[in-house]
PDB file of C-alpha atoms in Angstrom:
ATOM      1  CA  LYS G1496     -25.416 -25.500 -91.829  1.00 60.00           C
ATOM      2  CA  ALA G1497     -27.216 -26.532 -94.932  1.00 76.00           C
ATOM      3  CA  GLY G1498     -30.912 -25.603 -95.051  1.00 93.00           C
ATOM      4  CA  VAL G1499     -33.927 -27.783 -96.381  1.00 96.00           C
ATOM      5  CA  THR G1500     -33.103 -28.996 -99.870  1.00 97.00           C
ATOM      6  CA  GLN G1501     -35.835 -29.679-102.382  1.00 98.00           C
ATOM      7  CA  THR G1502     -35.532 -31.423-105.749  1.00 97.00           C
ATOM      8  CA  PRO G1503     -36.368 -30.732-108.490  1.00 97.00           C
ATOM      9  CA  ARG G1504     -36.730 -27.047-108.448  1.00 96.00           C
ATOM     10  CA  TYR G1505     -38.943 -26.935-111.509  1.00 96.00           C
ATOM     11  CA  LEU G1506     -40.902 -29.456-113.381  1.00 96.00           C
ATOM     12  CA  ILE G1507     -43.501 -29.870-116.127  1.00 98.00           C
ATOM     13  CA  LYS G1508     -45.895 -32.780-116.344  1.00 98.00           C
ATOM     14  CA  THR G1509     -48.715 -33.839-118.242  1.00 98.00           C
ATOM     15  CA  ARG G1510     -52.310 -34.527-117.033  1.00 98.00           C
ATOM     16  CA  GLY G1511     -52.612 -38.204-115.928  1.00 98.00           C
ATOM     17  CA  GLN G1512     -48.902 -38.584-115.054  1.00 98.00           C
ATOM     18  CA  GLN G1513     -47.431 -39.063-111.646  1.00 98.00           C
ATOM     19  CA  VAL G1514     -44.645 -37.092-109.881  1.00 98.00           C
ATOM     20  CA  THR G1515     -42.280 -37.548-106.979  1.00 98.00           C
ATOM     21  CA  LEU G1516     -40.664 -34.718-105.278  1.00 98.00           C
ATOM     22  CA  SER G1517     -37.734 -34.930-102.778  1.00 98.00           C
ATOM     23  CA  CYS G1518     -36.801 -33.098 -99.591  1.00 98.00           C
ATOM     24  CA  SER G1519     -33.772 -33.422 -97.483  1.00 98.00           C
ATOM     25  CA  PRO G1520     -34.416 -31.790 -93.971  1.00 96.00           C
ATOM     26  CA  ILE G1521     -31.822 -29.740 -92.008  1.00 95.00           C
ATOM     27  CA  SER G1522     -29.407 -32.016 -90.238  1.00 94.00           C
ATOM     28  CA  GLY G1523     -30.734 -33.194 -86.976  1.00 91.00           C
ATOM     29  CA  HIS G1524     -34.385 -32.532 -87.848  1.00 90.00           C
ATOM     30  CA  ARG G1525     -36.819 -35.337 -87.573  1.00 89.00           C
ATOM     31  CA  SER G1526     -39.945 -33.935 -88.563  1.00 89.00           C
ATOM     32  CA  VAL G1527     -40.757 -33.021 -92.221  1.00 92.00           C
ATOM     33  CA  SER G1528     -43.958 -31.442 -93.502  1.00 92.00           C
ATOM     34  CA  TRP G1529     -45.336 -30.820 -96.794  1.00 94.00           C
ATOM     35  CA  TYR G1530     -47.398 -27.771 -98.120  1.00 93.00           C
ATOM     36  CA  GLN G1531     -48.966 -26.814-101.245  1.00 94.00           C
ATOM     37  CA  GLN G1532     -49.091 -23.080-102.045  1.00 92.00           C
ATOM     38  CA  THR G1533     -51.215 -21.430-104.846  1.00 90.00           C
ATOM     39  CA  PRO G1534     -52.222 -17.870-105.318  1.00 84.00           C
ATOM     40  CA  GLY G1535     -55.908 -18.659-104.810  1.00 81.00           C
ATOM     41  CA  GLN G1536     -55.774 -20.973-101.853  1.00 82.00           C
ATOM     42  CA  GLY G1537     -52.472 -19.736-100.135  1.00 83.00           C
ATOM     43  CA  LEU G1538     -50.577 -22.197 -98.046  1.00 85.00           C
ATOM     44  CA  GLN G1539     -52.124 -25.459 -97.415  1.00 88.00           C
ATOM     45  CA  PHE G1540     -50.970 -28.296 -95.170  1.00 88.00           C
ATOM     46  CA  LEU G1541     -50.579 -31.738 -96.894  1.00 93.00           C
ATOM     47  CA  PHE G1542     -48.912 -34.083 -94.206  1.00 90.00           C
ATOM     48  CA  GLU G1543     -46.282 -34.360 -91.643  1.00 90.00           C
ATOM     49  CA  TYR G1544     -43.841 -37.085 -91.147  1.00 92.00           C
ATOM     50  CA  PHE G1545     -41.831 -37.858 -88.006  1.00 89.00           C
ATOM     51  CA  SER G1546     -39.716 -41.032 -87.396  1.00 89.00           C
ATOM     52  CA  GLU G1547     -40.902 -42.504 -90.645  1.00 93.00           C
ATOM     53  CA  THR G1548     -44.587 -42.290 -89.722  1.00 93.00           C
ATOM     54  CA  GLN G1549     -47.383 -40.010 -91.010  1.00 91.00           C
ATOM     55  CA  ARG G1550     -48.383 -38.058 -88.030  1.00 86.00           C
ATOM     56  CA  ASN G1551     -50.829 -35.505 -89.477  1.00 83.00           C
ATOM     57  CA  LYS G1552     -52.565 -35.173 -92.569  1.00 87.00           C
ATOM     58  CA  GLY G1553     -54.435 -32.270 -94.344  1.00 88.00           C
ATOM     59  CA  ASN G1554     -57.478 -32.377 -96.477  1.00 89.00           C
ATOM     60  CA  PHE G1555     -56.056 -33.721 -99.756  1.00 94.00           C
ATOM     61  CA  PRO G1556     -57.229 -36.648-101.859  1.00 96.00           C
ATOM     62  CA  GLY G1557     -55.509 -39.896-101.794  1.00 96.00           C
ATOM     63  CA  ARG G1558     -53.670 -39.084-104.980  1.00 97.00           C
ATOM     64  CA  PHE G1559     -51.237 -36.987-102.631  1.00 98.00           C
ATOM     65  CA  SER G1560     -48.996 -39.451-100.680  1.00 97.00           C
ATOM     66  CA  GLY G1561     -45.672 -39.395 -98.912  1.00 97.00           C
ATOM     67  CA  ARG G1562     -43.149 -41.383 -96.926  1.00 97.00           C
ATOM     68  CA  GLN G1563     -40.063 -40.688 -94.862  1.00 97.00           C
ATOM     69  CA  PHE G1564     -36.814 -42.844 -94.637  1.00 97.00           C
ATOM     70  CA  SER G1565     -34.780 -43.587 -91.674  1.00 95.00           C
ATOM     71  CA  ASN G1566     -32.368 -40.678 -92.625  1.00 95.00           C
ATOM     72  CA  SER G1567     -35.337 -38.191 -92.214  1.00 95.00           C
ATOM     73  CA  ARG G1568     -35.362 -37.536 -95.893  1.00 97.00           C
ATOM     74  CA  SER G1569     -38.868 -37.443 -97.387  1.00 98.00           C
ATOM     75  CA  GLU G1570     -40.630 -37.732-100.645  1.00 98.00           C
ATOM     76  CA  MET G1571     -44.161 -36.860-101.761  1.00 98.00           C
ATOM     77  CA  ASN G1572     -45.855 -38.314-104.718  1.00 98.00           C
ATOM     78  CA  VAL G1573     -48.880 -37.154-106.743  1.00 98.00           C
ATOM     79  CA  SER G1574     -50.544 -39.568-109.034  1.00 97.00           C
ATOM     80  CA  THR G1575     -52.898 -39.036-111.912  1.00 97.00           C
ATOM     81  CA  LEU G1576     -51.949 -35.316-112.074  1.00 98.00           C
ATOM     82  CA  GLU G1577     -54.680 -32.781-112.710  1.00 97.00           C
ATOM     83  CA  LEU G1578     -54.346 -29.328-113.998  1.00 97.00           C
ATOM     84  CA  GLY G1579     -55.246 -27.883-110.496  1.00 96.00           C
ATOM     85  CA  ASP G1580     -52.306 -29.522-108.913  1.00 97.00           C
ATOM     86  CA  SER G1581     -50.003 -26.914-110.580  1.00 97.00           C
ATOM     87  CA  ALA G1582     -48.442 -25.242-107.607  1.00 96.00           C
ATOM     88  CA  LEU G1583     -45.558 -24.597-105.445  1.00 96.00           C
ATOM     89  CA  TYR G1584     -44.812 -27.615-103.234  1.00 97.00           C
ATOM     90  CA  LEU G1585     -42.956 -26.627-100.032  1.00 96.00           C
ATOM     91  CA  CYS G1586     -41.198 -28.866 -97.783  1.00 96.00           C
ATOM     92  CA  ALA G1587     -40.530 -27.820 -94.064  1.00 93.00           C
ATOM     93  CA  SER G1588     -38.346 -29.249 -91.322  1.00 91.00           C
ATOM     94  CA  SER G1589     -38.150 -28.961 -87.598  1.00 86.00           C
ATOM     95  CA  ARG G1590     -36.332 -30.569 -84.854  1.00 82.00           C
ATOM     96  CA  GLN G1591     -39.360 -32.032 -83.164  1.00 74.00           C
ATOM     97  CA  LEU G1592     -42.893 -32.969 -84.021  1.00 68.00           C
ATOM     98  CA  MET G1593     -44.534 -29.723 -85.210  1.00 62.00           C
ATOM     99  CA  THR G1594     -47.399 -30.328 -82.746  1.00 56.00           C
ATOM    100  CA  GLY G1595     -44.914 -30.258 -79.908  1.00 52.00           C
ATOM    101  CA  GLU G1596     -44.563 -27.256 -77.442  1.00 52.00           C
ATOM    102  CA  GLY G1597     -41.657 -25.144 -76.907  1.00 51.00           C
ATOM    103  CA  SER G1598     -39.897 -22.339 -78.693  1.00 47.00           C
ATOM    104  CA  GLY G1599     -37.165 -24.657 -80.028  1.00 50.00           C
ATOM    105  CA  ASN G1600     -39.679 -25.999 -82.634  1.00 72.00           C
ATOM    106  CA  THR G1601     -39.021 -23.504 -85.398  1.00 82.00           C
ATOM    107  CA  ILE G1602     -40.040 -24.616 -88.741  1.00 85.00           C
ATOM    108  CA  TYR G1603     -37.747 -23.952 -91.567  1.00 91.00           C
ATOM    109  CA  PHE G1604     -38.847 -24.170 -95.346  1.00 94.00           C
ATOM    110  CA  GLY G1605     -37.269 -25.172 -98.472  1.00 96.00           C
ATOM    111  CA  GLU G1606     -37.100 -23.234-101.610  1.00 95.00           C
ATOM    112  CA  GLY G1607     -39.950 -25.355-103.010  1.00 96.00           C
ATOM    113  CA  SER G1608     -40.669 -27.324-106.272  1.00 97.00           C
ATOM    114  CA  TRP G1609     -42.624 -25.577-108.714  1.00 96.00           C
ATOM    115  CA  LEU G1610     -44.930 -28.069-110.565  1.00 97.00           C
ATOM    116  CA  THR G1611     -46.758 -27.280-113.679  1.00 97.00           C
ATOM    117  CA  VAL G1612     -49.370 -29.669-115.105  1.00 98.00           C
ATOM    118  CA  VAL G1613     -50.251 -29.123-118.694  1.00 97.00           C
TER     119      VAL G1613
ATOM    120  CA  ASP O 589     -60.169 -18.047 -89.886  1.00 41.00           C
ATOM    121  CA  ALA O 590     -56.977 -16.203 -89.788  1.00 47.00           C
ATOM    122  CA  LYS O 591     -55.794 -15.456 -86.338  1.00 82.00           C
ATOM    123  CA  THR O 592     -53.661 -12.476 -87.322  1.00 91.00           C
ATOM    124  CA  THR O 593     -54.317  -9.241 -89.093  1.00 93.00           C
ATOM    125  CA  GLN O 594     -51.720  -7.353 -91.187  1.00 95.00           C
ATOM    126  CA  PRO O 595     -51.931  -4.503 -93.627  1.00 96.00           C
ATOM    127  CA  PRO O 596     -51.782  -5.602 -97.163  1.00 95.00           C
ATOM    128  CA  SER O 597     -49.043  -3.513 -98.123  1.00 97.00           C
ATOM    129  CA  MET O 598     -46.424  -0.982 -97.012  1.00 97.00           C
ATOM    130  CA  ASP O 599     -43.605   1.115 -98.474  1.00 97.00           C
ATOM    131  CA  CYS O 600     -40.191   1.906 -97.036  1.00 96.00           C
ATOM    132  CA  ALA O 601     -37.122   3.875 -98.185  1.00 97.00           C
ATOM    133  CA  GLU O 602     -33.911   1.911 -98.684  1.00 97.00           C
ATOM    134  CA  GLY O 603     -31.857   2.538 -95.485  1.00 97.00           C
ATOM    135  CA  ARG O 604     -34.721   3.414 -93.361  1.00 97.00           C
ATOM    136  CA  ALA O 605     -36.375   1.170 -90.639  1.00 97.00           C
ATOM    137  CA  ALA O 606     -39.390  -0.764 -91.641  1.00 98.00           C
ATOM    138  CA  ASN O 607     -42.001  -1.391 -89.037  1.00 98.00           C
ATOM    139  CA  LEU O 608     -44.573  -4.096 -89.903  1.00 98.00           C
ATOM    140  CA  PRO O 609     -47.432  -4.416 -87.461  1.00 97.00           C
ATOM    141  CA  CYS O 610     -49.533  -7.405 -86.759  1.00 96.00           C
ATOM    142  CA  ASN O 611     -52.669  -7.651 -84.586  1.00 95.00           C
ATOM    143  CA  HIS O 612     -53.255 -11.161 -82.774  1.00 92.00           C
ATOM    144  CA  SER O 613     -55.906 -10.251 -80.344  1.00 91.00           C
ATOM    145  CA  THR O 614     -57.026 -13.925 -79.643  1.00 87.00           C
ATOM    146  CA  ILE O 615     -53.713 -15.203 -78.912  1.00 86.00           C
ATOM    147  CA  SER O 616     -53.498 -17.719 -76.053  1.00 80.00           C
ATOM    148  CA  GLY O 617     -50.995 -17.624 -73.240  1.00 80.00           C
ATOM    149  CA  ASN O 618     -48.775 -20.440 -74.608  1.00 77.00           C
ATOM    150  CA  GLU O 619     -48.848 -19.479 -78.326  1.00 81.00           C
ATOM    151  CA  TYR O 620     -45.772 -17.835 -79.847  1.00 84.00           C
ATOM    152  CA  VAL O 621     -45.708 -15.252 -82.499  1.00 89.00           C
ATOM    153  CA  TYR O 622     -43.697 -16.047 -85.540  1.00 89.00           C
ATOM    154  CA  TRP O 623     -42.607 -14.085 -88.503  1.00 94.00           C
ATOM    155  CA  TYR O 624     -41.689 -15.304 -91.988  1.00 94.00           C
ATOM    156  CA  ARG O 625     -41.206 -13.724 -95.307  1.00 96.00           C
ATOM    157  CA  GLN O 626     -41.448 -14.855 -98.739  1.00 95.00           C
ATOM    158  CA  ILE O 627     -39.675 -13.552-101.775  1.00 93.00           C
ATOM    159  CA  HIS O 628     -41.348 -14.198-105.126  1.00 84.00           C
ATOM    160  CA  SER O 629     -40.905 -17.791-106.275  1.00 79.00           C
ATOM    161  CA  GLN O 630     -39.024 -18.840-103.081  1.00 89.00           C
ATOM    162  CA  GLY O 631     -39.875 -20.725-100.007  1.00 93.00           C
ATOM    163  CA  PRO O 632     -40.880 -18.756 -96.812  1.00 93.00           C
ATOM    164  CA  GLN O 633     -37.999 -17.735 -94.838  1.00 94.00           C
ATOM    165  CA  TYR O 634     -37.917 -17.733 -90.885  1.00 93.00           C
ATOM    166  CA  ILE O 635     -37.157 -14.500 -89.448  1.00 96.00           C
ATOM    167  CA  ILE O 636     -37.851 -14.385 -85.791  1.00 94.00           C
ATOM    168  CA  HIS O 637     -40.300 -15.616 -83.040  1.00 90.00           C
ATOM    169  CA  GLY O 638     -41.245 -14.553 -79.659  1.00 89.00           C
ATOM    170  CA  LEU O 639     -43.505 -15.276 -76.699  1.00 86.00           C
ATOM    171  CA  LYS O 640     -43.660 -12.282 -74.272  1.00 88.00           C
ATOM    172  CA  ASN O 641     -40.449 -10.565 -74.451  1.00 88.00           C
ATOM    173  CA  ASN O 642     -38.967  -8.371 -77.233  1.00 94.00           C
ATOM    174  CA  GLU O 643     -36.453 -10.330 -79.377  1.00 95.00           C
ATOM    175  CA  THR O 644     -33.643  -9.426 -81.713  1.00 97.00           C
ATOM    176  CA  ASN O 645     -31.533 -11.391 -84.047  1.00 96.00           C
ATOM    177  CA  GLU O 646     -29.235 -10.665 -87.039  1.00 95.00           C
ATOM    178  CA  MET O 647     -32.233 -10.129 -89.240  1.00 95.00           C
ATOM    179  CA  ALA O 648     -34.778  -8.206 -87.269  1.00 97.00           C
ATOM    180  CA  SER O 649     -36.368  -7.250 -83.949  1.00 98.00           C
ATOM    181  CA  LEU O 650     -39.655  -8.240 -82.657  1.00 97.00           C
ATOM    182  CA  ILE O 651     -41.764  -6.083 -80.268  1.00 97.00           C
ATOM    183  CA  ILE O 652     -44.581  -7.758 -78.431  1.00 96.00           C
ATOM    184  CA  THR O 653     -47.027  -5.478 -76.557  1.00 96.00           C
ATOM    185  CA  GLU O 654     -47.602  -6.252 -72.865  1.00 94.00           C
ATOM    186  CA  ASP O 655     -50.951  -7.574 -73.445  1.00 94.00           C
ATOM    187  CA  ARG O 656     -49.635  -9.682 -76.350  1.00 93.00           C
ATOM    188  CA  LYS O 657     -52.439  -8.564 -78.502  1.00 94.00           C
ATOM    189  CA  SER O 658     -50.205  -7.158 -81.136  1.00 95.00           C
ATOM    190  CA  SER O 659     -46.571  -7.093 -82.289  1.00 96.00           C
ATOM    191  CA  THR O 660     -44.196  -5.146 -84.631  1.00 97.00           C
ATOM    192  CA  LEU O 661     -41.502  -6.610 -86.728  1.00 98.00           C
ATOM    193  CA  ILE O 662     -38.625  -4.136 -87.329  1.00 98.00           C
ATOM    194  CA  LEU O 663     -35.978  -4.173 -90.040  1.00 98.00           C
ATOM    195  CA  PRO O 664     -33.502  -1.730 -88.851  1.00 97.00           C
ATOM    196  CA  HIS O 665     -32.087  -0.784 -92.268  1.00 96.00           C
ATOM    197  CA  ALA O 666     -34.154  -2.055 -95.069  1.00 97.00           C
ATOM    198  CA  THR O 667     -32.416  -3.020 -98.316  1.00 97.00           C
ATOM    199  CA  LEU O 668     -34.003  -3.647-101.775  1.00 97.00           C
ATOM    200  CA  ARG O 669     -33.544  -7.308-101.069  1.00 95.00           C
ATOM    201  CA  ASP O 670     -36.045  -7.083 -98.052  1.00 97.00           C
ATOM    202  CA  THR O 671     -38.837  -6.511-100.667  1.00 97.00           C
ATOM    203  CA  ALA O 672     -41.031  -9.536-100.058  1.00 97.00           C
ATOM    204  CA  VAL O 673     -44.289 -10.669 -98.302  1.00 95.00           C
ATOM    205  CA  TYR O 674     -44.145 -10.774 -94.629  1.00 96.00           C
ATOM    206  CA  TYR O 675     -46.313 -13.293 -92.726  1.00 94.00           C
ATOM    207  CA  CYS O 676     -47.045 -12.855 -89.104  1.00 94.00           C
ATOM    208  CA  ILE O 677     -48.443 -16.232 -87.573  1.00 88.00           C
ATOM    209  CA  VAL O 678     -49.578 -17.539 -84.358  1.00 84.00           C
ATOM    210  CA  ARG O 679     -48.492 -21.254 -83.643  1.00 74.00           C
ATOM    211  CA  VAL O 680     -51.288 -23.393 -83.539  1.00 58.00           C
ATOM    212  CA  GLU O 681     -51.260 -25.959 -80.920  1.00 49.00           C
ATOM    213  CA  GLY O 682     -53.016 -29.176 -80.637  1.00 42.00           C
ATOM    214  CA  SER O 683     -52.996 -32.681 -82.328  1.00 34.00           C
ATOM    215  CA  ASN O 684     -54.029 -31.655 -85.947  1.00 40.00           C
ATOM    216  CA  TYR O 685     -51.271 -29.122 -86.491  1.00 54.00           C
ATOM    217  CA  LYS O 686     -51.622 -26.976 -89.446  1.00 62.00           C
ATOM    218  CA  LEU O 687     -49.300 -23.862 -90.272  1.00 68.00           C
ATOM    219  CA  THR O 688     -51.581 -21.369 -91.675  1.00 71.00           C
ATOM    220  CA  PHE O 689     -50.291 -18.218 -93.383  1.00 79.00           C
ATOM    221  CA  GLY O 690     -52.760 -15.250 -93.938  1.00 80.00           C
ATOM    222  CA  LYS O 691     -52.359 -12.623 -96.777  1.00 84.00           C
ATOM    223  CA  GLY O 692     -49.355 -11.148 -95.104  1.00 92.00           C
ATOM    224  CA  THR O 693     -48.004  -7.653 -95.868  1.00 96.00           C
ATOM    225  CA  LEU O 694     -46.233  -6.895 -99.090  1.00 96.00           C
ATOM    226  CA  LEU O 695     -43.359  -4.696 -98.202  1.00 98.00           C
ATOM    227  CA  THR O 696     -41.777  -2.679-100.893  1.00 97.00           C
ATOM    228  CA  VAL O 697     -38.428  -1.165-100.385  1.00 97.00           C
ATOM    229  CA  ASN O 698     -37.792   1.771-102.649  1.00 97.00           C
ATOM    230  CA  PRO O 699     -34.381   3.199-103.697  1.00 95.00           C
TER     231      PRO O 699
END
């Protein structure tokens, strides 16, 4: 079955602009979470959505936002881009809320969206 | 703080088994051990996970010690495409879930 799909794969933006990234989870998965990965900070949790509601949020400024649609697809938006926002943005999906217990809650990642802010 | 400890790098000859160790001495009774790998410029790829028993799938085997304080990921016949950073993580429970990757182990498979 198809994996987690993220678009676009690569993009370059200018400081001050905004960007929207898209994620389609694995069919049947209702939870989508977003992560930022940089060489210096490693993998950092942004937020998690389940049933169109934000369930958990990481320690990022309000410029970072997201939403989830009724078909579980998700988008994240970064406004007023800064140079430090350059990173690999990863989307992950799982069948249940990621805080849930049980071995069936494996998390699958997409290929990521490489964002470069110049 | 990272809950797992892995060697920063390992080498393996192509065709041989790669054994990647991980220490997780503070693991709780209901926490699972997960392994992911990340090839440069790509998203992390799920490999395998386990709770107590050894597990095997088409990609790898996971051996967990009886006291659950350490585990070993085994790639039975490593190929050049297995060169990647391998992450061992312990699933964090609780209401504020955050998936945390440590530094991982850079496995280099040599021809």
